[in-house]
XYZ file of C-alpha atoms in Angstrom:
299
model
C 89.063 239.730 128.961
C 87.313 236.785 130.170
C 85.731 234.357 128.221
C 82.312 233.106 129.574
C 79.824 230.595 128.433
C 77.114 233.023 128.055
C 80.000 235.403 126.247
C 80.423 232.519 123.386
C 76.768 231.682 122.658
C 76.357 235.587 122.473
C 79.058 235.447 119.972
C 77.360 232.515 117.963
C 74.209 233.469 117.543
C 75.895 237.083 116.002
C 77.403 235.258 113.211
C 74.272 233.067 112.908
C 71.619 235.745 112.580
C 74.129 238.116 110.710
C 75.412 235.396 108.617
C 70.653 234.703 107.461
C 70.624 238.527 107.041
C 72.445 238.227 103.650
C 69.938 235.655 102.367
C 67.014 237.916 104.050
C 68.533 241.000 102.547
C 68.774 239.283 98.795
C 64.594 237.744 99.143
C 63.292 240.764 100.524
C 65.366 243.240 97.344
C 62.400 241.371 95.242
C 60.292 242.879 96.737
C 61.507 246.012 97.890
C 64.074 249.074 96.633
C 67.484 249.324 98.359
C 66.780 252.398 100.595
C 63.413 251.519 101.044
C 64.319 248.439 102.076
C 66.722 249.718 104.660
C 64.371 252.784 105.785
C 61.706 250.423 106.912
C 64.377 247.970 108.485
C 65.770 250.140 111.426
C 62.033 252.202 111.338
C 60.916 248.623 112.979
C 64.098 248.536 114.899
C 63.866 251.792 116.121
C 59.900 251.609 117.014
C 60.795 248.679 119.025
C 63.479 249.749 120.584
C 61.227 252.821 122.046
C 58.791 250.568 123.501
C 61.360 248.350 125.225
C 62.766 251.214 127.171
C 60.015 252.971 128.300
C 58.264 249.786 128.815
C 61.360 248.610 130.971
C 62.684 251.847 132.214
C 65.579 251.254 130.850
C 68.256 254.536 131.399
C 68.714 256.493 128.291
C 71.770 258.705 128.800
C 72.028 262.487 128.126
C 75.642 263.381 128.768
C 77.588 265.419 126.143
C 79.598 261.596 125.373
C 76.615 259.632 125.063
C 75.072 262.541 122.558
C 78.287 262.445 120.537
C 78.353 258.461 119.953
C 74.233 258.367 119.492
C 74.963 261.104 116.024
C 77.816 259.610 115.181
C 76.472 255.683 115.200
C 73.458 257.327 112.913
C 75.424 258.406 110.547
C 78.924 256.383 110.816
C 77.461 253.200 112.245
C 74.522 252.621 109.602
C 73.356 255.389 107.539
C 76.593 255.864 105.688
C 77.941 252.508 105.793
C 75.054 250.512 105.344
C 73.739 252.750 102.115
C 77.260 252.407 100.651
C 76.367 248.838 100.797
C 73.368 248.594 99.383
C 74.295 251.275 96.889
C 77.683 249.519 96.238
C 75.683 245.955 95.532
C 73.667 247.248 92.550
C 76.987 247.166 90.555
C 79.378 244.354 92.326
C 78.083 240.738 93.364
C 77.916 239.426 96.707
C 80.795 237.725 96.566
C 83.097 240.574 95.381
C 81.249 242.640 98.345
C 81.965 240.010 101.070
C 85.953 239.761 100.182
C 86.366 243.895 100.006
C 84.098 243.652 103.516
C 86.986 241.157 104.659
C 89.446 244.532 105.069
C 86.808 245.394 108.210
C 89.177 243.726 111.081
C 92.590 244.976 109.758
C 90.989 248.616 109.745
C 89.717 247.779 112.728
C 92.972 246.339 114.257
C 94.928 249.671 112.861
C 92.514 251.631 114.428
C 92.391 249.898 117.897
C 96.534 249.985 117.522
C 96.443 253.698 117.737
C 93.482 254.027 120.077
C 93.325 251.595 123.021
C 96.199 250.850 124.776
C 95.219 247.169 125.693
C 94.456 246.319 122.098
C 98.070 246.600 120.334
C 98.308 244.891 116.790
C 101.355 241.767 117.078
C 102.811 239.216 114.610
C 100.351 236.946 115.459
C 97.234 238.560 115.223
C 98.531 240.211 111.693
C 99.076 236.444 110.595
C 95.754 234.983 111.729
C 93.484 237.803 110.327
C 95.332 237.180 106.982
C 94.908 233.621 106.659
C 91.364 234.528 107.189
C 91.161 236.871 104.768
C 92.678 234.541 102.260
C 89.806 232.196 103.377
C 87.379 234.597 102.727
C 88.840 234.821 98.734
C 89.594 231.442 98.255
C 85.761 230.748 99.184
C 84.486 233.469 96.903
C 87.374 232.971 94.217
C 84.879 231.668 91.582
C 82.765 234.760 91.647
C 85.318 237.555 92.136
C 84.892 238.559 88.273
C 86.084 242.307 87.684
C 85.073 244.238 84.586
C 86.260 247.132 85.868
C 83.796 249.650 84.536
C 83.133 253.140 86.396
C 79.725 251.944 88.053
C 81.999 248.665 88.829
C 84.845 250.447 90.394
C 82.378 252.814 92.359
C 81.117 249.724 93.717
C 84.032 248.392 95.009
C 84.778 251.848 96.706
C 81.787 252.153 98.093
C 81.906 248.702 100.154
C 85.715 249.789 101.025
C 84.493 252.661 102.577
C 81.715 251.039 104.564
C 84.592 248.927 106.160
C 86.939 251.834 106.976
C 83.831 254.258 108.256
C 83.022 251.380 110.118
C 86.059 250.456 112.021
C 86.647 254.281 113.604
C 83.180 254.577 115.102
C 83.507 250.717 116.783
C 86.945 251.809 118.259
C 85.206 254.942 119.234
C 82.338 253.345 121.107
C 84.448 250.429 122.599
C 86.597 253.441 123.909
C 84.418 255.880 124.915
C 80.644 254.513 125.248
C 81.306 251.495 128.295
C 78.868 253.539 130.565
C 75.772 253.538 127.685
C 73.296 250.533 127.966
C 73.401 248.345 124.877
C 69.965 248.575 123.713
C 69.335 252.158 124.463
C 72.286 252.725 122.614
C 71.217 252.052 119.479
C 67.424 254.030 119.987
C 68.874 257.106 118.283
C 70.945 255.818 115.550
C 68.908 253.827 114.138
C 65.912 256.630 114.159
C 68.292 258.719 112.335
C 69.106 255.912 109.703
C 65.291 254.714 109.196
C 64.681 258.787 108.047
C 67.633 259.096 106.112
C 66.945 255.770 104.341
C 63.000 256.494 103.641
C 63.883 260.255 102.634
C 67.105 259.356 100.140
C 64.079 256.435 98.316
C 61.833 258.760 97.358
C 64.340 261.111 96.063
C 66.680 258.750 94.606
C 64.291 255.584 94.049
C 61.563 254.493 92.021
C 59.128 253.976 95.013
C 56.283 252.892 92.480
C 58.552 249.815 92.309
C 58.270 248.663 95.700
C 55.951 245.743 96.864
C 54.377 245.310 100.287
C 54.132 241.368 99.508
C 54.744 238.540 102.002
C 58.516 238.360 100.702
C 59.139 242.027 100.998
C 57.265 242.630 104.706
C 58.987 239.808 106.200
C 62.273 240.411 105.429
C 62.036 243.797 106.771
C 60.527 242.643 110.577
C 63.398 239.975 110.460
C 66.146 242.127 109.664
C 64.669 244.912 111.917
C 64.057 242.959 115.171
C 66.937 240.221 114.819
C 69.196 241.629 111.976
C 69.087 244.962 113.878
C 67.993 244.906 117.559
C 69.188 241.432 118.673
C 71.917 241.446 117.036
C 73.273 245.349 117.332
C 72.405 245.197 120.973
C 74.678 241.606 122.041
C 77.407 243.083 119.604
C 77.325 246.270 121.869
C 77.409 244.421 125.357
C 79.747 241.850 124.137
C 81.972 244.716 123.318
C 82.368 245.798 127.036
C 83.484 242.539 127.501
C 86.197 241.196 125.113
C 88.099 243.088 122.524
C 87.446 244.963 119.455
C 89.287 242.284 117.202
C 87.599 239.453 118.195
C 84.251 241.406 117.221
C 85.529 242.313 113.829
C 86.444 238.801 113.073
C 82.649 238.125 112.791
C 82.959 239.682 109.359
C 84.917 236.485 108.456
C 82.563 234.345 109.947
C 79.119 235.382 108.180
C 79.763 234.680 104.527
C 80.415 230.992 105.643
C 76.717 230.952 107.070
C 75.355 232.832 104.174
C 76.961 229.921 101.915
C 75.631 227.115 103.971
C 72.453 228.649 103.962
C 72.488 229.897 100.593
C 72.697 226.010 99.317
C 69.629 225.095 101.766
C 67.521 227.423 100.426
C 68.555 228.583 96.936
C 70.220 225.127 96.323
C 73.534 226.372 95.396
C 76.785 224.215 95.401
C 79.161 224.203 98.143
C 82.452 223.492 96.422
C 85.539 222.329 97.188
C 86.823 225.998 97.368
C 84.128 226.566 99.778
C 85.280 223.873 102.162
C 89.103 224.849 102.196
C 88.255 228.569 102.236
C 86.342 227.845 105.444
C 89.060 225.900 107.261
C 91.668 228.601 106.657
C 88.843 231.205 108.012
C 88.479 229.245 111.015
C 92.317 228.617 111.242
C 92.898 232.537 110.870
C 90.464 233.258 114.000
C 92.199 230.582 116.128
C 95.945 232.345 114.634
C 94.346 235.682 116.168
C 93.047 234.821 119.229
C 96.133 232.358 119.788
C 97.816 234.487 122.461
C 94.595 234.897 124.542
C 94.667 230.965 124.646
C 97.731 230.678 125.484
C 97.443 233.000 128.156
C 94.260 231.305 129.762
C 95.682 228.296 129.997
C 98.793 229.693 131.712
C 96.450 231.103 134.687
């Protein structure tokens, strides 16, 4: 795994854009329904995605692999998880959803353990992802309120899920899908989530409720062509090129860039909790990633 300059700023701008979407998401649900919302988000994605490769010639492979991982990334990759999200939000706040999210690398590390032979889970990596994980509560400890009603519990379940549905199809295309082009990749899958979104709002949703305002349109071109293509597509070739753990970290990363941004925009406080939460987030990646350090500087 080699570490390249072009390899970090990939990384960076993922947790930057993915870390806005959050605040993009949460202006663009007052305008919008949940699987509306979502429908039209990867129907831009999608769209564009189309025009890229034929425009660019870009190979879009057949083979009975590359057919497998295109249904299964529709379905496992963002149909399923992401509408267990959105569903799962109506009943649970943010910060509840972001701390069961946090689960996504040690599913993802259990996973890998089993599944690629280069990726075994050690000591160290189990201690780093857990001091990020604390992070991750200790940042959203103020707001992790639990009623524990059946539409709350159902919640919670639902954005468990997403994590664990999550982590088997990642594994799946970091072992399987190295010959598939990263944006082509995701033409498919995201087709087959924009018409499963659109078709489950007007049978589930109120679509009389939905407005096509400023707010509402906005939010879905910005989560379609950065929330979705730019982002989906670096997150794809940056997975040919270091390891599945690092890439799952990113869930730890994102709620610290929703907070900051949440305060510039919505003026919220950043707290004390919020600063020491953050340090042992950071701390937990550099825990993780501690032997590949060490083993850098040794060649």
């Amino acid at each position: 795994m080699k570490i390249t300059p072009s390899v970090v700023l990939s990384y960076v701008a993922i947790c930057l854009i993915w870390g806005s979407t959050w605040l993009v998401i949460k202006i663009g649900m007052e305008s919008l329904t949940p699987f509306m919302s979502a429908g039209l988000r990867f129907l831009v994605a999608s769209t564009v995605i189309y025009a890229v490769v034929k425009i660019r010639n870009i190979p879009f492979s057949r083979d009975k692999v590359a057919i497998k991982i295109y249904w299964v990334m529709g379905f496992f990759s963002f149909l399923v998880p992401f509408g267990l999200v959105y569903w799962g939000e109506q009943y649970i706040n943010s910060g509840l959803a972001s701390v069961l999210f946090a689960i996504y690398p040690f599913c993802v590390a259990i996973v890998a353990h089993f599944s690629l032979q280069d990726e075994r889970f050690s000591r160290m990596k189990l201690i780093g992802m857990i001091t990020g994980f604390l992070g991750i509560v200790v940042i959203f400890s103020d707001s992790l309120k639990i009623d524990l009603n059946f539409y709350e519990v159902a919640g919670m379940a639902a954005v468990l899920g997403s994590a664990v549905v999550q982590s088997f199809v990642v594994v799946l295309i970091k072992k399987e899908g190295s010959h598939l082009h990263p944006l082509s990749m995701n033409l498919v899958p995201m087709a087959v989530a924009s018409a499963g979104f659109i078709i489950s709002s007007f049978l589930f949703e109120d679509v009389s409720k939905n407005i096509f305002d400023l707010a509402g349109i906005g939010s879905v071109i910005f989560l379609g062509i950065f929330g979705s293509i730019v982002t989906f597509t670096i997150y794809y070739w940056l997975l040919k090129k270091v390891s599945v753990l690092l890439m799952s970290l990113i869930a730890f990363i994102t709620p610290i860039i929703a907070l900051i941004l949440g305060g510039l925009v919505y003026g919220e406080k950043l707290t004390f909790n919020h600063l020491m939460g953050s340090v042992l987030v950071l701390a937990g990646l550099l825990l993780s990633q501690s032997e590949l350090i060490r083993k850098r500087k040794l060649t």
